C-alpha positions as protocol buffer text, in pm:
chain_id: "A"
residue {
  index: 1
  type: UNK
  ca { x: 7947 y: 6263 z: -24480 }
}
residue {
  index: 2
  type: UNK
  ca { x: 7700 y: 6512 z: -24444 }
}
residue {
  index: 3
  type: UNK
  ca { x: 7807 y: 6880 z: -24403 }
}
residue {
  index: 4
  type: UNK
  ca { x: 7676 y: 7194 z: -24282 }
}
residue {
  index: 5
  type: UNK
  ca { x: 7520 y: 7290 z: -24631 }
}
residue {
  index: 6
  type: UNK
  ca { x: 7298 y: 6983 z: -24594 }
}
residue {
  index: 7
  type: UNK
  ca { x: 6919 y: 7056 z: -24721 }
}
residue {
  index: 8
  type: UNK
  ca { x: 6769 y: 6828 z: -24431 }
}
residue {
  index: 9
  type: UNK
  ca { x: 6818 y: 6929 z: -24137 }
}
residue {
  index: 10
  type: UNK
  ca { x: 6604 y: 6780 z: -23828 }
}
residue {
  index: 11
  type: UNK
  ca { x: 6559 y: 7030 z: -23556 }
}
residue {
  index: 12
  type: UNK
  ca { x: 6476 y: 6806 z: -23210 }
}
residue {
  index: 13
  type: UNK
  ca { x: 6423 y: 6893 z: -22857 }
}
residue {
  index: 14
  type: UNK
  ca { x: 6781 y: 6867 z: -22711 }
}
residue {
  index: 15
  type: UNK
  ca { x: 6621 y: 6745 z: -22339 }
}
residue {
  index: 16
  type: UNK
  ca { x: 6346 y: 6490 z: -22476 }
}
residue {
  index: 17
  type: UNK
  ca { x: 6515 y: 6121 z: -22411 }
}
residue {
  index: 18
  type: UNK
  ca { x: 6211 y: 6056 z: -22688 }
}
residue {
  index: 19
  type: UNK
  ca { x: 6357 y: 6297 z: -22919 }
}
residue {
  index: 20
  type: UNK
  ca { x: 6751 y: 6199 z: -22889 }
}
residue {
  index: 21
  type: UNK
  ca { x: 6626 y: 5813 z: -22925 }
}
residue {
  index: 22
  type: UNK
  ca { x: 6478 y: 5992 z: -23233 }
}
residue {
  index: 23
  type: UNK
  ca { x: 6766 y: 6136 z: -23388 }
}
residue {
  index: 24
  type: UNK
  ca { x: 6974 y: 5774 z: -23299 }
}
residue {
  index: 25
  type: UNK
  ca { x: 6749 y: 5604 z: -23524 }
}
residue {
  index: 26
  type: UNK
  ca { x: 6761 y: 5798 z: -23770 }
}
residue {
  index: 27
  type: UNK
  ca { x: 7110 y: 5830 z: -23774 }
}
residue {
  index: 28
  type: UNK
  ca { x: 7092 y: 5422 z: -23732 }
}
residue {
  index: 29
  type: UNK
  ca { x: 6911 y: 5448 z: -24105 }
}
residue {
  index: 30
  type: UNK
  ca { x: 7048 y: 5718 z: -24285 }
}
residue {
  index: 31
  type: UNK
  ca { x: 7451 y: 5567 z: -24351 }
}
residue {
  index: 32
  type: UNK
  ca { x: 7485 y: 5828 z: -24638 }
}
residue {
  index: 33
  type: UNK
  ca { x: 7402 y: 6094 z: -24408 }
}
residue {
  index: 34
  type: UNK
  ca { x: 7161 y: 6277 z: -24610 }
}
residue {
  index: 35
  type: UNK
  ca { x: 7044 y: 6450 z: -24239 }
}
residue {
  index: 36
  type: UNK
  ca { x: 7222 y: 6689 z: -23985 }
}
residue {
  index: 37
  type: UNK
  ca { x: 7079 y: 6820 z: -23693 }
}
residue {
  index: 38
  type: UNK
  ca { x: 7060 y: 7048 z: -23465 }
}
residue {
  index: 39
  type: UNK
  ca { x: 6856 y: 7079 z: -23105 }
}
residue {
  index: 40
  type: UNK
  ca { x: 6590 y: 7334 z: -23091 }
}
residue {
  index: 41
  type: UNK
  ca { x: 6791 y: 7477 z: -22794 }
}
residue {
  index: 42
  type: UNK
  ca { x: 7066 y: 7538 z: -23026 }
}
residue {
  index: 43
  type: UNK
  ca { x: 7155 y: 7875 z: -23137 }
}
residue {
  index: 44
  type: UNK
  ca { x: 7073 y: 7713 z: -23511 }
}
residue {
  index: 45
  type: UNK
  ca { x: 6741 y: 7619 z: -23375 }
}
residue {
  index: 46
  type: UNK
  ca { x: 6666 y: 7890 z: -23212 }
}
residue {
  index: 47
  type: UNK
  ca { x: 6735 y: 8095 z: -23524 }
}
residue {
  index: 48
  type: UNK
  ca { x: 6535 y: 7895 z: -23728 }
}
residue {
  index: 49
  type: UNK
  ca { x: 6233 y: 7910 z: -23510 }
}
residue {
  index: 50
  type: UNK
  ca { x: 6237 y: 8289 z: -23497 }
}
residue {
  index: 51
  type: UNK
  ca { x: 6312 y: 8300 z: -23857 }
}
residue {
  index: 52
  type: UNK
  ca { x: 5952 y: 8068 z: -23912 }
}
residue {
  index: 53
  type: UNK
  ca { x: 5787 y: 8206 z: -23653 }
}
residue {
  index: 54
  type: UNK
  ca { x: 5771 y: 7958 z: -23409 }
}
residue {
  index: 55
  type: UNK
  ca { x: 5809 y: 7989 z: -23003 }
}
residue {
  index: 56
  type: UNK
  ca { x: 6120 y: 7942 z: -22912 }
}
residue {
  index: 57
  type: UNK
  ca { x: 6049 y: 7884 z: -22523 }
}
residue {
  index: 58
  type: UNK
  ca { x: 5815 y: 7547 z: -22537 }
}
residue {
  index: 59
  type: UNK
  ca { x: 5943 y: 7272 z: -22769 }
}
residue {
  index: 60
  type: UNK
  ca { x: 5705 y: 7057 z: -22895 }
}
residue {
  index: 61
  type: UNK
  ca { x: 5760 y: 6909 z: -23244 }
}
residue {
  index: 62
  type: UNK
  ca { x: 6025 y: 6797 z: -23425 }
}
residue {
  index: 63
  type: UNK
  ca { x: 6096 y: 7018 z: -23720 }
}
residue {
  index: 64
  type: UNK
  ca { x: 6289 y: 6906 z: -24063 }
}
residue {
  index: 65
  type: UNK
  ca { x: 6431 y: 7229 z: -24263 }
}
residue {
  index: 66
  type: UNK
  ca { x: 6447 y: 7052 z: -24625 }
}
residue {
  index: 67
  type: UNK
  ca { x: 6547 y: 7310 z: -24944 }
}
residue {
  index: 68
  type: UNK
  ca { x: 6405 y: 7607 z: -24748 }
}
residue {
  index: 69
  type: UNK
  ca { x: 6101 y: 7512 z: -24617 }
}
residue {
  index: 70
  type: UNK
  ca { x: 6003 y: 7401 z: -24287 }
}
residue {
  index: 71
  type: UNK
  ca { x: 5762 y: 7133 z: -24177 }
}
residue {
  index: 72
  type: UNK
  ca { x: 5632 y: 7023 z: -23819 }
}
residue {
  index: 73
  type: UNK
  ca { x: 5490 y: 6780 z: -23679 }
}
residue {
  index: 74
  type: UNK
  ca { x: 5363 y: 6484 z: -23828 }
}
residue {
  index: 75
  type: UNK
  ca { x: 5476 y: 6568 z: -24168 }
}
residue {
  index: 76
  type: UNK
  ca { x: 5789 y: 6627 z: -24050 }
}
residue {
  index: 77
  type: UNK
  ca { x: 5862 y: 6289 z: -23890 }
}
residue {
  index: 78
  type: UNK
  ca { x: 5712 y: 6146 z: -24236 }
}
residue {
  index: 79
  type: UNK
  ca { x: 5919 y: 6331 z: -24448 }
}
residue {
  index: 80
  type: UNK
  ca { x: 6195 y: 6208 z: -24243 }
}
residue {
  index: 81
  type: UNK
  ca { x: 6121 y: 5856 z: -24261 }
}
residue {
  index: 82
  type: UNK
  ca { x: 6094 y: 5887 z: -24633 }
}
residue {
  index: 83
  type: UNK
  ca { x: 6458 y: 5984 z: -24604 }
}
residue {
  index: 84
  type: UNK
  ca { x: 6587 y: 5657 z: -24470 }
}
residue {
  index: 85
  type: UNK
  ca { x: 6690 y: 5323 z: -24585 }
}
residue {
  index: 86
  type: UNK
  ca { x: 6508 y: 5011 z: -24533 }
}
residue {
  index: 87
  type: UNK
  ca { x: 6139 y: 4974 z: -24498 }
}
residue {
  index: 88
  type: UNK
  ca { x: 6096 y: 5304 z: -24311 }
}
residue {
  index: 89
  type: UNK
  ca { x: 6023 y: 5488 z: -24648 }
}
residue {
  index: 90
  type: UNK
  ca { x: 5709 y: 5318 z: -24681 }
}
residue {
  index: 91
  type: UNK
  ca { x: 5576 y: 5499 z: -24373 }
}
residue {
  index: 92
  type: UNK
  ca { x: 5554 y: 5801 z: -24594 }
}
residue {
  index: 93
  type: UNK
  ca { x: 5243 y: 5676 z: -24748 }
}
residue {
  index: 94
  type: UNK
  ca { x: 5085 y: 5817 z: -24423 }
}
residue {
  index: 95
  type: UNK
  ca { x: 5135 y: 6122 z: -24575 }
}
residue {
  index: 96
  type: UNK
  ca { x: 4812 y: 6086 z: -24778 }
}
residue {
  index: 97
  type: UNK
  ca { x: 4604 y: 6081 z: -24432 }
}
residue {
  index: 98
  type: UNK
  ca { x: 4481 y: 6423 z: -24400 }
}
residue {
  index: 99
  type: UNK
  ca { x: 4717 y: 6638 z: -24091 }
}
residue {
  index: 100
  type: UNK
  ca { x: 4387 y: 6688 z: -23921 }
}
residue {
  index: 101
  type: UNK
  ca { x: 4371 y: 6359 z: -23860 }
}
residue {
  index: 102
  type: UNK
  ca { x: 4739 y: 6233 z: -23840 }
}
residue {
  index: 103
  type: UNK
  ca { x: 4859 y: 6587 z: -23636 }
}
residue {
  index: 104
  type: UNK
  ca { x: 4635 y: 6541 z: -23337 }
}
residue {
  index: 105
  type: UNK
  ca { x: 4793 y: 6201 z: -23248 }
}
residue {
  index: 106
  type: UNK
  ca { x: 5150 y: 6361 z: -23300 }
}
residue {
  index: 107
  type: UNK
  ca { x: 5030 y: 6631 z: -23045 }
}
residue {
  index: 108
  type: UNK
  ca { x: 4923 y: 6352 z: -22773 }
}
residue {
  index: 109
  type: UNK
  ca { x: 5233 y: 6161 z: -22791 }
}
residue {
  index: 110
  type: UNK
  ca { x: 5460 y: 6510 z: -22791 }
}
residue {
  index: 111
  type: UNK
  ca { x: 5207 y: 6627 z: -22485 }
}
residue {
  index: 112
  type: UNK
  ca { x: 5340 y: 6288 z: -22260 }
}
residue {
  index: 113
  type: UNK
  ca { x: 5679 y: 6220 z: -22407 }
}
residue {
  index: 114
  type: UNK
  ca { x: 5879 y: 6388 z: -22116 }
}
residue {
  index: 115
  type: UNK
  ca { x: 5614 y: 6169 z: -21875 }
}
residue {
  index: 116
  type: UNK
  ca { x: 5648 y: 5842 z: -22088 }
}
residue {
  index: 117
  type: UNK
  ca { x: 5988 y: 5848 z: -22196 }
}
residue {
  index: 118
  type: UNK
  ca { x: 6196 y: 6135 z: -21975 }
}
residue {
  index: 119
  type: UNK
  ca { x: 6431 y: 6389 z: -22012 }
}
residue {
  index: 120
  type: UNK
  ca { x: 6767 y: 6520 z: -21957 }
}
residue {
  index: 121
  type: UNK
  ca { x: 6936 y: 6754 z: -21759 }
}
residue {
  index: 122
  type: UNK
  ca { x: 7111 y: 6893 z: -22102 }
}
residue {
  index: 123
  type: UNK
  ca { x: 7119 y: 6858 z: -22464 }
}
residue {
  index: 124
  type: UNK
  ca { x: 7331 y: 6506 z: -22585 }
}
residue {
  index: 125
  type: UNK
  ca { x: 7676 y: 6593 z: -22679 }
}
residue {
  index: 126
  type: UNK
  ca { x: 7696 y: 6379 z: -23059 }
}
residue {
  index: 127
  type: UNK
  ca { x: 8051 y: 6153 z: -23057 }
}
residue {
  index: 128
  type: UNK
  ca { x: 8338 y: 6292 z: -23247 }
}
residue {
  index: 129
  type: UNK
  ca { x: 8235 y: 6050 z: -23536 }
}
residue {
  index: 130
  type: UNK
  ca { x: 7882 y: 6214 z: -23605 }
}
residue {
  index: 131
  type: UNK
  ca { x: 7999 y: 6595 z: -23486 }
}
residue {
  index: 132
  type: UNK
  ca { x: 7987 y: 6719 z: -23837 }
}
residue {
  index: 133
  type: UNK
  ca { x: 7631 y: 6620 z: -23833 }
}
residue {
  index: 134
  type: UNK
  ca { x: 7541 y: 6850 z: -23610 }
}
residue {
  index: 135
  type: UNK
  ca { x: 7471 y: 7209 z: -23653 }
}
């Protein structure tokens, strides 16, 4: 089981019903739970956006702290896929299509998701069997 010293660590938008369906699949795929996570609302989140330099009032990418560094957007869901078992990994080969392309396709589906797919009133509270993932 992962711990709180875990060099992955997605940072989602605690609210987005897109984002939590997110973080379900990947913790769905990742039984050796190489990831934690933490909501951007989070005081962890929140720290590590001010720390990168990122707003920490509009939350519109999913973030993936790995070894120190930070990555957004559509590298970060890649690098996350990568991460998983099963077929997902191959996904990562996307990461050869240059970010202007891929990025801008990221930024429409993060621009709708709350239309499309919803939100919550609050952050999801994780079960008591995956609390330790979460920061």
């Amino acid at each position: 089981m992962a711990t709180a010293v875990s060099s992955s660590t997605v940072l989602f938008d605690g609210v987005c019903n897109l984002c939590n369906g997110f973080v379900q699949f990947v913790i769905n795929h990742d039984p050796e739970g190489k990831f934690t996570f933490a909501s951007l609302q989070s005081e962890t989140g929140l720290q590590t956006l001010r720390a990168h330099g990122f707003p920490t009032q509009q939350f519109s990418t999913v973030l993936l702290l790995e070894n120190g560094e930070l990555y957004s957007r559509s590298t970060a869901a890649l690098r996350i896929l990568r991460g998983l078992r099963g077929g997902w990994s191959w996904l990562y080969g996307f990461i050869l299509v240059p970010r202007f392309l891929r990025d801008p396709l990221y930024d429409w589906v993060s621009r709708n998701r709350y239309r499309w797919f919803g939100q919550q009133e609050s952050c999801m509270l994780p079960t008591p069997e995956l609390q330790a993932r979460f920061l």
